[in-house]
Amino acid sequence: MIYGHFLESAFFGNIEGGVFDEGSPLAYGGDGARNGLRSDVIELCRELGLPVVRWPGGNFTSPYRWEDGVGPRESRPRRLEPAWGSEETNRFGTDEFLAWCAEVGTEPYLAHSCRDVDDAVRWVEYTNYGGDTEYTRQRARNGHPAPYGVKYWGLGNEVYGAGQMGHRSAAAYAADAAEHARFMRAVDPALKFVAVGKTDDRDGWTETVLGAVGNQIDYLSFHLYGATTQLVDGAAEYEAIVAQSLYFEQQIADYSDLVERFAGDRPLALSLDEWNIRHVEPAGWPDPQPSADGGTVARDVDGLPTAPAHRVNRWSPRTLADALFYAGVFHALHRAGGRQVPVAMANTVNLLNANGVIVARPGGAVRAATYHVWDLYQNHLGPVALSADVRSPGRLTAVRQGDECDRRGEFRSYPATVPDLDVSATQTTDGRSLRVAVINRHRDTAIRAALTLDGGRLPARAAVTQLSADEVLATNTLSTPDAVGLRDLGTAELADGDYDFPPHSITLLRFDLS
């Protein structure tokens, strides 16, 4: 579940022009909720495998009215959408999302605003109830007589933020969340709830929320973002990107420890249900526009200010450097798996377009550079995490602490030693295969490492898969779809357990222990 994803309505081609594109020759036709779903996007999602997808947001969650998005599409209201300042067509709603989830084979995670308990109860009634009511009859008229059985439900989104519709104090939110959980579960006792957590917890948000609703929820959410700008020397920015997984790892550990203090007796896990690294640029530049090939349309910025870099470029394509950052975050999540309060779900923002792992344009869809990180870690590693003791060269540098800036407009940072090699070891459930994933963060230098196995000898041969590219800021486009990708390197002989890990790469070694 840590390899999950996220979709947000009314957000930079995530839905309309992304998973949903009515009238496109690449979309399903015919009647029903499948109409308009992009078949090429579905194929890439099936190929990757999506354990869980969160929808409808994000910030979009707080003003969303689910009943606007069900029934005949031509009858659905078009409304002003205050979260992103756009207009929401409501042509993609609950039935479309759940039909899409069924097509790709993923678990849906519906996020409710937690502002109206009756609205939440009726949404669960519509999706999950098996009786004979007006809402279940409406679901049947809309093409799905049987209950959908949606298991995962979010109780609000970033309610602590002043920019959220329904912003309120921890005590007020906790009382609302407890009431929502009680009555939603009365409709379906099998529901799993995600409540709103907060890592910057100087006001005691976590203790207050867990004190009121901790015995009713299954996950407490938290959100983390890194930041990068390509306005500086590419080499320096590469180093800043790949180092930021250390910030994530520290935040995960700190928040896990804090939640453990207040969790009580109920088993509780964390949900990192928003995370990514943001590409930022000066707000004075022309607005970025998506290019037909999958990136951003070229802009003339000569003579324009280069600072401060605060605006997020939602159309900026993902790079190999981003891929190494994501891999570092997965290593951090693996290492946190044995904590008393682990991260048991994570959803990157976003699945496609808007800095996603898939890029969709009218002419087709392409795997972004970061798509291959999910493929490698979800589909090729083992599910059982092992401890790894790593001795590696490294460098002392300033590690960015998220995407927040100080009064001078500079990213906040703290000194830390960043190791060149980052290792995650896993095994299959039967114990017959050992998988060792190694990130070499060094931009220019291959690093030889000796691998040893406590209590036994490693086999002298390993199957090798590698994620790399010629340039550290390489991206994939529709015309160059394989600039960054997984390479099957066959079988390697490891004399004395030694292996040379190439610069700016991720290498997976698979050992047969049978």
Short mmCIF file of C-alpha atoms in Angstrom, two decimals:
data_model
loop_
_atom_site.label_atom_id
_atom_site.label_comp_id
_atom_site.label_asym_id
_atom_site.label_seq_id
_atom_site.Cartn_x
_atom_site.Cartn_y
_atom_site.Cartn_z
CA MET A 1 0.00 0.00 0.00
CA ILE A 2 3.00 2.35 0.21
CA TYR A 3 3.13 2.35 -3.60
CA GLY A 4 -0.26 4.09 -3.91
CA HIS A 5 -1.37 7.02 -6.02
CA PHE A 6 -3.61 10.06 -6.03
CA LEU A 7 -6.04 11.78 -8.41
CA GLU A 8 -7.45 15.26 -7.93
CA SER A 9 -10.37 16.68 -9.87
CA ALA A 10 -10.07 20.10 -11.53
CA PHE A 11 -6.28 19.85 -11.29
CA PHE A 12 -3.93 20.31 -14.28
CA GLY A 13 -5.11 17.48 -16.50
CA ASN A 14 -5.32 14.90 -13.74
CA ILE A 15 -8.87 13.92 -14.62
CA GLU A 16 -10.14 15.76 -17.71
CA GLY A 17 -7.50 15.32 -20.37
CA GLY A 18 -5.93 12.60 -18.22
CA VAL A 19 -7.79 9.52 -17.05
CA PHE A 20 -10.98 10.93 -18.61
CA ASP A 21 -11.12 12.42 -22.10
CA GLU A 22 -14.59 12.34 -23.64
CA GLY A 23 -14.57 12.31 -27.43
CA SER A 24 -10.92 11.25 -27.71
CA PRO A 25 -10.24 8.38 -30.12
CA LEU A 26 -8.16 6.91 -27.26
CA ALA A 27 -11.15 6.80 -24.89
CA TYR A 28 -13.86 4.18 -24.44
CA GLY A 29 -17.18 4.96 -26.12
CA GLY A 30 -20.61 3.51 -25.57
CA ASP A 31 -22.94 3.88 -22.62
CA GLY A 32 -22.23 3.80 -18.93
CA ALA A 33 -19.54 5.06 -16.58
CA ARG A 34 -16.68 3.67 -18.74
CA ASN A 35 -17.49 6.17 -21.49
CA GLY A 36 -14.64 8.68 -21.77
CA LEU A 37 -12.02 6.69 -19.83
CA ARG A 38 -8.66 6.77 -21.63
CA SER A 39 -7.80 3.20 -22.66
CA ASP A 40 -4.07 3.94 -23.14
CA VAL A 41 -3.82 5.32 -19.60
CA ILE A 42 -5.66 2.28 -18.26
CA GLU A 43 -3.21 -0.05 -20.00
CA LEU A 44 -0.21 1.71 -18.45
CA CYS A 45 -1.87 1.57 -15.03
CA ARG A 46 -2.61 -2.14 -15.39
CA GLU A 47 0.98 -2.76 -16.44
CA LEU A 48 2.30 -0.92 -13.40
CA GLY A 49 -0.23 -2.19 -10.87
CA LEU A 50 -1.88 0.33 -8.54
CA PRO A 51 -2.53 -0.86 -4.98
CA VAL A 52 -4.70 2.12 -3.95
CA VAL A 53 -5.76 5.47 -5.46
CA ARG A 54 -7.09 8.46 -3.51
CA TRP A 55 -9.81 10.71 -5.01
CA PRO A 56 -11.26 13.40 -5.40
CA GLY A 57 -8.39 15.25 -3.69
CA GLY A 58 -6.57 17.02 -2.04
CA ASN A 59 -7.76 20.56 -1.65
CA PHE A 60 -10.62 19.73 -4.01
CA THR A 61 -12.12 17.54 -1.26
CA SER A 62 -13.17 20.35 1.06
CA PRO A 63 -15.85 21.94 -1.20
CA TYR A 64 -16.78 18.78 -3.15
CA ARG A 65 -20.45 17.74 -3.31
CA TRP A 66 -20.55 14.11 -4.37
CA GLU A 67 -24.22 14.17 -5.45
CA ASP A 68 -23.32 16.68 -8.18
CA GLY A 69 -21.28 13.92 -9.84
CA VAL A 70 -23.82 11.09 -10.16
CA GLY A 71 -26.69 10.51 -12.55
CA PRO A 72 -26.94 11.37 -16.26
CA ARG A 73 -23.94 13.48 -17.23
CA GLU A 74 -25.98 16.00 -19.18
CA SER A 75 -28.02 16.71 -16.05
CA ARG A 76 -25.09 17.26 -13.70
CA PRO A 77 -24.49 20.85 -12.58
CA ARG A 78 -21.42 22.80 -13.63
CA ARG A 79 -20.16 24.64 -10.54
CA LEU A 80 -17.54 27.14 -9.50
CA GLU A 81 -14.78 25.16 -7.83
CA PRO A 82 -13.20 27.32 -5.10
CA ALA A 83 -10.24 25.07 -4.19
CA TRP A 84 -8.39 25.78 -7.45
CA GLY A 85 -10.48 28.66 -8.79
CA SER A 86 -11.81 26.72 -11.77
CA GLU A 87 -15.15 25.38 -12.95
CA GLU A 88 -16.00 21.77 -12.23
CA THR A 89 -18.06 19.99 -14.92
CA ASN A 90 -18.88 17.01 -12.66
CA ARG A 91 -18.83 14.76 -15.72
CA PHE A 92 -16.34 12.53 -13.90
CA GLY A 93 -17.89 11.52 -10.58
CA THR A 94 -18.20 8.62 -8.18
CA ASP A 95 -19.37 6.00 -10.70
CA GLU A 96 -16.73 7.02 -13.24
CA PHE A 97 -13.95 6.86 -10.66
CA LEU A 98 -15.06 3.47 -9.34
CA ALA A 99 -15.48 2.12 -12.88
CA TRP A 100 -11.94 3.31 -13.62
CA CYS A 101 -10.66 1.60 -10.43
CA ALA A 102 -12.30 -1.64 -11.55
CA GLU A 103 -10.70 -1.33 -15.00
CA VAL A 104 -7.18 -0.87 -13.63
CA GLY A 105 -7.63 -3.25 -10.68
CA THR A 106 -7.00 -0.90 -7.76
CA GLU A 107 -8.52 -0.21 -4.35
CA PRO A 108 -10.41 3.11 -4.26
CA TYR A 109 -9.80 5.55 -1.40
CA LEU A 110 -12.56 8.17 -1.20
CA ALA A 111 -11.86 11.37 0.71
CA HIS A 112 -14.81 13.22 2.25
CA SER A 113 -14.74 16.82 3.42
CA CYS A 114 -15.79 15.89 6.97
CA ARG A 115 -18.00 19.00 7.00
CA ASP A 116 -21.46 17.34 6.83
CA VAL A 117 -22.09 13.99 8.51
CA ASP A 118 -25.36 13.37 6.65
CA ASP A 119 -23.63 13.96 3.31
CA ALA A 120 -20.90 11.46 4.28
CA VAL A 121 -23.41 8.84 5.44
CA ARG A 122 -25.39 9.12 2.19
CA TRP A 123 -22.20 8.75 0.15
CA VAL A 124 -21.42 5.48 1.97
CA GLU A 125 -25.05 4.44 1.49
CA TYR A 126 -24.76 5.12 -2.25
CA THR A 127 -21.48 3.22 -2.67
CA ASN A 128 -21.70 0.39 -0.12
CA TYR A 129 -25.20 -0.27 1.19
CA GLY A 130 -26.95 -3.42 -0.03
CA GLY A 131 -30.54 -2.63 0.96
CA ASP A 132 -33.44 -1.07 -0.90
CA THR A 133 -33.35 2.72 -0.51
CA GLU A 134 -33.60 5.67 -2.84
CA TYR A 135 -29.80 5.93 -2.94
CA THR A 136 -29.28 2.25 -3.74
CA ARG A 137 -31.98 2.47 -6.42
CA GLN A 138 -30.20 5.51 -7.83
CA ARG A 139 -26.94 3.55 -7.91
CA ALA A 140 -28.73 0.79 -9.81
CA ARG A 141 -30.19 3.29 -12.29
CA ASN A 142 -26.67 4.60 -12.79
CA GLY A 143 -25.49 1.16 -13.86
CA HIS A 144 -24.25 -0.57 -10.68
CA PRO A 145 -26.95 -2.49 -8.77
CA ALA A 146 -24.46 -4.24 -6.45
CA PRO A 147 -22.62 -2.33 -3.71
CA TYR A 148 -19.15 -1.13 -4.64
CA GLY A 149 -17.69 -2.00 -1.24
CA VAL A 150 -15.33 0.99 -0.93
CA LYS A 151 -13.13 0.22 2.09
CA TYR A 152 -10.90 3.29 2.57
CA TRP A 153 -12.37 6.69 3.52
CA GLY A 154 -10.63 9.93 4.37
CA LEU A 155 -12.10 12.16 7.08
CA GLY A 156 -11.17 15.56 5.64
CA ASN A 157 -8.04 17.00 4.07
CA GLU A 158 -5.56 19.40 5.72
CA VAL A 159 -8.35 20.85 7.86
CA TYR A 160 -5.69 22.71 9.88
CA GLY A 161 -4.92 24.92 6.84
CA ALA A 162 -6.53 28.35 6.59
CA GLY A 163 -6.91 27.84 2.84
CA GLN A 164 -9.26 24.90 3.32
CA MET A 165 -13.02 25.27 3.14
CA GLY A 166 -14.10 24.09 6.58
CA HIS A 167 -10.83 25.07 8.26
CA ARG A 168 -11.20 24.63 12.02
CA SER A 169 -9.35 23.94 15.24
CA ALA A 170 -8.07 20.51 16.24
CA ALA A 171 -10.81 20.14 18.87
CA ALA A 172 -13.58 21.07 16.44
CA TYR A 173 -12.21 18.81 13.71
CA ALA A 174 -11.73 15.89 16.11
CA ALA A 175 -15.35 16.09 17.28
CA ASP A 176 -16.55 16.16 13.67
CA ALA A 177 -14.29 13.27 12.67
CA ALA A 178 -15.54 11.14 15.57
CA GLU A 179 -19.17 11.75 14.58
CA HIS A 180 -18.48 11.05 10.92
CA ALA A 181 -16.65 7.81 11.71
CA ARG A 182 -19.39 6.61 14.03
CA PHE A 183 -22.27 7.07 11.61
CA MET A 184 -20.41 6.12 8.42
CA ARG A 185 -19.38 2.86 10.07
CA ALA A 186 -23.01 2.32 11.11
CA VAL A 187 -23.76 1.98 7.38
CA ASP A 188 -20.78 -0.30 6.75
CA PRO A 189 -18.82 -1.70 9.72
CA ALA A 190 -15.93 -2.73 7.43
CA LEU A 191 -14.81 0.83 6.65
CA LYS A 192 -11.20 1.89 7.25
CA PHE A 193 -10.74 5.57 8.17
CA VAL A 194 -7.90 8.02 7.57
CA ALA A 195 -7.96 11.08 9.84
CA VAL A 196 -6.04 14.31 9.33
CA GLY A 197 -2.62 14.50 10.97
CA LYS A 198 -0.07 17.30 11.03
CA THR A 199 3.72 17.05 11.23
CA ASP A 200 4.29 20.72 12.20
CA ASP A 201 2.60 20.07 15.51
CA ARG A 202 3.49 22.98 17.75
CA ASP A 203 -0.20 23.50 18.59
CA GLY A 204 -0.80 19.92 19.79
CA TRP A 205 -2.98 18.89 16.84
CA THR A 206 -2.00 15.22 16.97
CA GLU A 207 -2.69 14.71 20.68
CA THR A 208 -6.08 16.43 20.41
CA VAL A 209 -7.22 14.45 17.36
CA LEU A 210 -6.06 11.08 18.67
CA GLY A 211 -7.60 11.77 22.05
CA ALA A 212 -11.02 12.18 20.46
CA VAL A 213 -10.99 9.81 17.50
CA GLY A 214 -7.94 7.57 17.90
CA ASN A 215 -10.04 4.54 18.87
CA GLN A 216 -12.15 4.84 15.70
CA ILE A 217 -9.56 5.35 12.95
CA ASP A 218 -7.03 3.11 11.24
CA TYR A 219 -4.62 5.68 9.77
CA LEU A 220 -3.46 9.18 10.59
CA SER A 221 -2.40 11.12 7.51
CA PHE A 222 0.54 13.45 6.96
CA HIS A 223 1.83 15.24 3.87
CA LEU A 224 5.42 15.90 2.77
CA TYR A 225 6.82 17.82 -0.20
CA GLY A 226 10.33 18.52 -1.41
CA ALA A 227 11.31 21.24 -3.87
CA THR A 228 13.66 21.81 -6.75
CA THR A 229 14.38 24.60 -9.20
CA GLN A 230 16.41 24.22 -12.37
CA LEU A 231 17.38 27.90 -12.31
CA VAL A 232 20.79 27.11 -10.85
CA ASP A 233 23.65 24.95 -12.06
CA GLY A 234 22.28 21.53 -12.99
CA ALA A 235 24.93 19.66 -11.02
CA ALA A 236 24.19 21.55 -7.82
CA GLU A 237 20.45 21.10 -8.21
CA TYR A 238 20.84 17.39 -8.86
CA GLU A 239 22.62 17.07 -5.52
CA ALA A 240 19.83 19.01 -3.78
CA ILE A 241 17.13 16.79 -5.29
CA VAL A 242 18.58 13.40 -4.38
CA ALA A 243 19.46 14.52 -0.83
CA GLN A 244 15.90 15.41 0.15
CA SER A 245 14.84 11.84 0.86
CA LEU A 246 16.87 12.26 4.08
CA TYR A 247 14.48 15.03 5.13
CA PHE A 248 11.53 12.71 4.43
CA GLU A 249 13.10 9.92 6.46
CA GLN A 250 13.60 12.18 9.47
CA GLN A 251 10.04 13.50 9.25
CA ILE A 252 8.65 9.96 9.04
CA ALA A 253 10.61 8.88 12.11
CA ASP A 254 9.71 11.98 14.12
CA TYR A 255 6.01 11.77 13.32
CA SER A 256 5.88 8.04 13.99
CA ASP A 257 7.40 8.66 17.43
CA LEU A 258 4.93 11.46 18.17
CA VAL A 259 1.89 9.42 17.15
CA GLU A 260 3.11 6.45 19.18
CA ARG A 261 2.98 8.61 22.32
CA PHE A 262 -0.75 9.28 21.88
CA ALA A 263 -2.00 6.25 19.94
CA GLY A 264 -3.39 4.30 22.89
CA ASP A 265 -4.16 0.60 22.58
CA ARG A 266 -5.70 0.57 19.09
CA PRO A 267 -3.23 -0.47 16.36
CA LEU A 268 -2.59 2.62 14.28
CA ALA A 269 -0.62 3.34 11.12
CA LEU A 270 0.39 6.43 9.20
CA SER A 271 -0.83 7.35 5.74
CA LEU A 272 1.53 9.55 3.73
CA ASP A 273 -1.36 10.27 1.39
CA GLU A 274 0.26 13.25 -0.31
CA TRP A 275 3.93 13.42 -1.19
CA ASN A 276 6.14 14.56 -4.03
CA ILE A 277 8.97 16.89 -4.98
CA ARG A 278 7.78 20.15 -6.50
CA HIS A 279 9.44 21.87 -9.46
CA VAL A 280 9.27 25.58 -8.70
CA GLU A 281 9.99 28.68 -10.77
CA PRO A 282 9.62 32.48 -10.51
CA ALA A 283 6.02 33.68 -10.40
CA GLY A 284 6.97 36.47 -12.82
CA TRP A 285 7.57 34.05 -15.66
CA PRO A 286 4.83 33.33 -18.23
CA ASP A 287 2.46 30.60 -17.06
CA PRO A 288 3.73 27.14 -18.06
CA GLN A 289 1.70 25.35 -20.71
CA PRO A 290 1.71 21.63 -21.56
CA SER A 291 3.44 20.67 -24.79
CA ALA A 292 1.99 18.06 -27.15
CA ASP A 293 5.11 15.93 -26.67
CA GLY A 294 4.72 15.63 -22.92
CA GLY A 295 6.74 18.46 -21.40
CA THR A 296 6.28 22.22 -21.14
CA VAL A 297 6.03 24.63 -24.06
CA ALA A 298 9.23 26.67 -24.42
CA ARG A 299 9.01 30.19 -23.00
CA ASP A 300 11.08 33.31 -23.52
CA VAL A 301 12.31 34.25 -20.05
CA ASP A 302 15.31 36.35 -21.06
CA GLY A 303 15.46 39.44 -18.90
CA LEU A 304 12.77 38.20 -16.54
CA PRO A 305 13.51 37.86 -12.81
CA THR A 306 15.02 34.57 -11.66
CA ALA A 307 14.00 34.90 -8.01
CA PRO A 308 12.17 34.21 -5.87
CA ALA A 309 11.25 30.77 -7.20
CA HIS A 310 7.93 30.03 -5.49
CA ARG A 311 5.41 29.00 -8.15
CA VAL A 312 4.96 25.28 -8.78
CA ASN A 313 5.26 24.28 -12.44
CA ARG A 314 2.63 21.53 -12.60
CA TRP A 315 3.57 20.62 -16.17
CA SER A 316 7.32 20.20 -15.58
CA PRO A 317 8.28 16.61 -16.52
CA ARG A 318 9.87 14.27 -14.01
CA THR A 319 13.60 13.62 -14.34
CA LEU A 320 16.10 10.88 -13.52
CA ALA A 321 17.12 12.96 -10.49
CA ASP A 322 13.49 12.88 -9.30
CA ALA A 323 13.52 9.10 -9.78
CA LEU A 324 16.51 8.73 -7.44
CA PHE A 325 14.76 10.93 -4.89
CA TYR A 326 11.62 8.74 -5.03
CA ALA A 327 13.73 5.62 -4.60
CA GLY A 328 15.29 7.17 -1.49
CA VAL A 329 11.84 7.81 -0.06
CA PHE A 330 10.86 4.19 -0.66
CA HIS A 331 14.00 3.08 1.16
CA ALA A 332 12.97 5.30 4.06
CA LEU A 333 9.49 3.75 4.09
CA HIS A 334 11.01 0.25 4.05
CA ARG A 335 13.24 1.09 7.00
CA ALA A 336 10.25 2.52 8.89
CA GLY A 337 8.29 -0.70 8.40
CA GLY A 338 9.36 -2.12 11.74
CA ARG A 339 8.36 0.93 13.78
CA GLN A 340 5.51 0.72 16.28
CA VAL A 341 3.55 3.14 14.09
CA PRO A 342 4.68 2.46 10.51
CA VAL A 343 3.66 4.14 7.28
CA ALA A 344 1.20 1.58 5.91
CA MET A 345 -0.18 3.62 3.01
CA ALA A 346 1.34 6.28 0.76
CA ASN A 347 -0.11 8.16 -2.23
CA THR A 348 2.09 10.24 -4.49
CA VAL A 349 0.71 13.45 -6.02
CA ASN A 350 -0.20 12.85 -8.82
CA LEU A 351 -0.77 9.69 -10.83
CA LEU A 352 -0.67 11.45 -14.18
CA ASN A 353 0.04 14.86 -15.63
CA ALA A 354 0.53 17.44 -12.85
CA ASN A 355 4.01 16.01 -12.10
CA GLY A 356 2.70 12.46 -12.36
CA VAL A 357 4.26 9.10 -13.17
CA ILE A 358 2.24 8.97 -16.42
CA VAL A 359 1.98 11.82 -18.91
CA ALA A 360 -1.11 11.98 -21.15
CA ARG A 361 -1.56 14.24 -24.14
CA PRO A 362 -4.13 14.16 -26.97
CA GLY A 363 -1.71 12.11 -29.08
CA GLY A 364 -0.98 9.43 -26.51
CA ALA A 365 0.47 8.60 -23.10
CA VAL A 366 4.02 7.92 -21.95
CA ARG A 367 5.70 6.49 -18.88
CA ALA A 368 7.45 9.32 -17.04
CA ALA A 369 10.96 8.73 -15.69
CA THR A 370 9.48 8.05 -12.27
CA TYR A 371 7.02 5.41 -13.54
CA HIS A 372 9.94 3.00 -13.59
CA VAL A 373 10.72 3.55 -9.90
CA TRP A 374 7.26 2.28 -8.97
CA ASP A 375 7.67 -0.63 -11.37
CA LEU A 376 11.05 -1.57 -9.93
CA TYR A 377 10.10 -1.32 -6.25
CA GLN A 378 6.55 -2.63 -6.40
CA ASN A 379 6.98 -5.39 -8.94
CA HIS A 380 10.57 -6.57 -8.53
CA LEU A 381 11.46 -6.26 -4.83
CA GLY A 382 10.38 -8.71 -2.17
CA PRO A 383 7.62 -7.77 0.30
CA VAL A 384 9.68 -8.54 3.43
CA ALA A 385 12.10 -5.79 4.50
CA LEU A 386 15.50 -6.76 5.89
CA SER A 387 18.03 -4.63 7.74
CA ALA A 388 21.08 -3.43 5.82
CA ASP A 389 24.28 -2.12 7.39
CA VAL A 390 25.86 0.27 4.88
CA ARG A 391 29.34 1.83 4.97
CA SER A 392 29.55 4.38 2.21
CA PRO A 393 31.40 7.54 1.22
CA GLY A 394 29.27 10.64 1.45
CA ARG A 395 29.30 14.41 1.69
CA LEU A 396 28.27 17.02 4.23
CA THR A 397 25.75 19.36 2.62
CA ALA A 398 22.70 21.52 3.29
CA VAL A 399 19.58 19.34 2.97
CA ARG A 400 16.37 21.17 2.10
CA GLN A 401 13.63 20.86 4.68
CA GLY A 402 10.58 20.69 2.43
CA ASP A 403 9.25 23.31 0.04
CA GLU A 404 8.85 26.13 2.56
CA CYS A 405 11.06 29.22 2.24
CA ASP A 406 12.49 31.64 4.79
CA ARG A 407 12.03 35.42 4.80
CA ARG A 408 14.75 35.82 2.18
CA GLY A 409 12.88 33.51 -0.18
CA GLU A 410 15.43 30.71 0.21
CA PHE A 411 14.60 27.10 0.96
CA ARG A 412 15.07 26.15 4.58
CA SER A 413 17.93 23.70 5.01
CA TYR A 414 20.02 21.97 7.66
CA PRO A 415 23.46 20.34 7.38
CA ALA A 416 23.56 16.57 7.10
CA THR A 417 25.86 13.90 5.74
CA VAL A 418 24.35 12.38 2.59
CA PRO A 419 25.74 8.90 1.81
CA ASP A 420 26.45 8.15 -1.82
CA LEU A 421 25.00 4.65 -1.50
CA ASP A 422 21.53 4.00 -0.09
CA VAL A 423 20.50 0.35 0.22
CA SER A 424 17.22 -1.46 0.80
CA ALA A 425 17.32 -5.24 1.16
CA THR A 426 14.19 -7.39 0.88
CA GLN A 427 13.29 -11.01 0.42
CA THR A 428 10.37 -12.96 -0.97
CA THR A 429 7.85 -14.44 1.46
CA ASP A 430 9.25 -17.94 0.93
CA GLY A 431 12.78 -16.76 1.73
CA ARG A 432 14.19 -18.22 -1.47
CA SER A 433 15.14 -14.93 -3.16
CA LEU A 434 17.08 -11.97 -1.80
CA ARG A 435 16.61 -8.60 -3.53
CA VAL A 436 19.08 -5.74 -2.91
CA ALA A 437 18.23 -2.28 -4.28
CA VAL A 438 21.16 0.15 -4.34
CA ILE A 439 20.99 3.86 -5.15
CA ASN A 440 24.28 5.45 -6.19
CA ARG A 441 23.60 9.16 -5.68
CA HIS A 442 27.03 10.26 -6.88
CA ARG A 443 26.65 12.22 -10.06
CA ASP A 444 29.86 11.15 -11.80
CA THR A 445 31.56 8.23 -10.05
CA ALA A 446 30.86 4.51 -10.01
CA ILE A 447 31.27 2.99 -6.54
CA ARG A 448 32.51 -0.54 -5.91
CA ALA A 449 30.91 -2.17 -2.89
CA ALA A 450 31.40 -5.54 -1.25
CA LEU A 451 28.16 -7.31 -0.32
CA THR A 452 28.10 -9.75 2.58
CA LEU A 453 25.29 -11.73 4.16
CA ASP A 454 25.12 -12.29 7.91
CA GLY A 455 24.98 -15.95 8.77
CA GLY A 456 25.76 -17.23 5.30
CA ARG A 457 27.36 -16.68 1.92
CA LEU A 458 25.85 -14.78 -0.95
CA PRO A 459 25.61 -16.65 -4.23
CA ALA A 460 28.34 -15.65 -6.68
CA ARG A 461 25.79 -14.65 -9.34
CA ALA A 462 22.91 -12.16 -9.38
CA ALA A 463 20.31 -11.10 -11.92
CA VAL A 464 20.68 -7.34 -12.50
CA THR A 465 18.10 -4.68 -13.37
CA GLN A 466 19.16 -1.04 -13.63
CA LEU A 467 17.36 2.30 -13.78
CA SER A 468 19.55 4.97 -15.33
CA ALA A 469 19.96 7.54 -18.10
CA ASP A 470 22.78 9.39 -19.82
CA GLU A 471 21.86 12.74 -18.21
CA VAL A 472 20.81 13.31 -14.60
CA LEU A 473 17.95 15.59 -15.65
CA ALA A 474 16.81 13.32 -18.51
CA THR A 475 13.06 13.02 -19.10
CA ASN A 476 10.74 10.84 -21.17
CA THR A 477 8.47 12.31 -23.83
CA LEU A 478 6.15 10.85 -26.45
CA SER A 479 8.93 11.17 -29.04
CA THR A 480 11.68 9.88 -26.69
CA PRO A 481 9.80 7.48 -24.40
CA ASP A 482 12.83 5.47 -23.28
CA ALA A 483 15.41 8.10 -22.33
CA VAL A 484 14.92 6.88 -18.75
CA GLY A 485 13.94 3.27 -18.20
CA LEU A 486 14.65 -0.11 -16.68
CA ARG A 487 17.42 -2.14 -18.29
CA ASP A 488 17.67 -5.89 -17.85
CA LEU A 489 21.44 -6.48 -17.67
CA GLY A 490 21.22 -10.24 -17.40
CA THR A 491 23.34 -12.15 -14.90
CA ALA A 492 26.46 -10.73 -13.26
CA GLU A 493 29.33 -12.60 -11.59
CA LEU A 494 30.16 -11.08 -8.19
CA ALA A 495 33.71 -12.06 -7.40
CA ASP A 496 34.11 -11.85 -3.61
CA GLY A 497 30.69 -10.21 -3.52
CA ASP A 498 31.94 -7.04 -5.25
CA TYR A 499 29.83 -5.00 -7.62
CA ASP A 500 30.43 -1.66 -9.36
CA PHE A 501 27.35 0.54 -9.00
CA PRO A 502 27.19 3.13 -11.82
CA PRO A 503 26.79 6.84 -11.06
CA HIS A 504 23.29 8.39 -10.82
CA SER A 505 21.57 5.02 -10.97
CA ILE A 506 19.41 2.51 -9.14
CA THR A 507 20.53 -1.12 -9.33
CA LEU A 508 18.52 -4.17 -8.28
CA LEU A 509 20.44 -7.39 -7.59
CA ARG A 510 18.39 -10.59 -7.29
CA PHE A 511 20.06 -13.55 -5.57
CA ASP A 512 18.66 -17.08 -5.65
CA LEU A 513 19.00 -18.53 -2.13
CA SER A 514 17.24 -21.82 -2.86
#
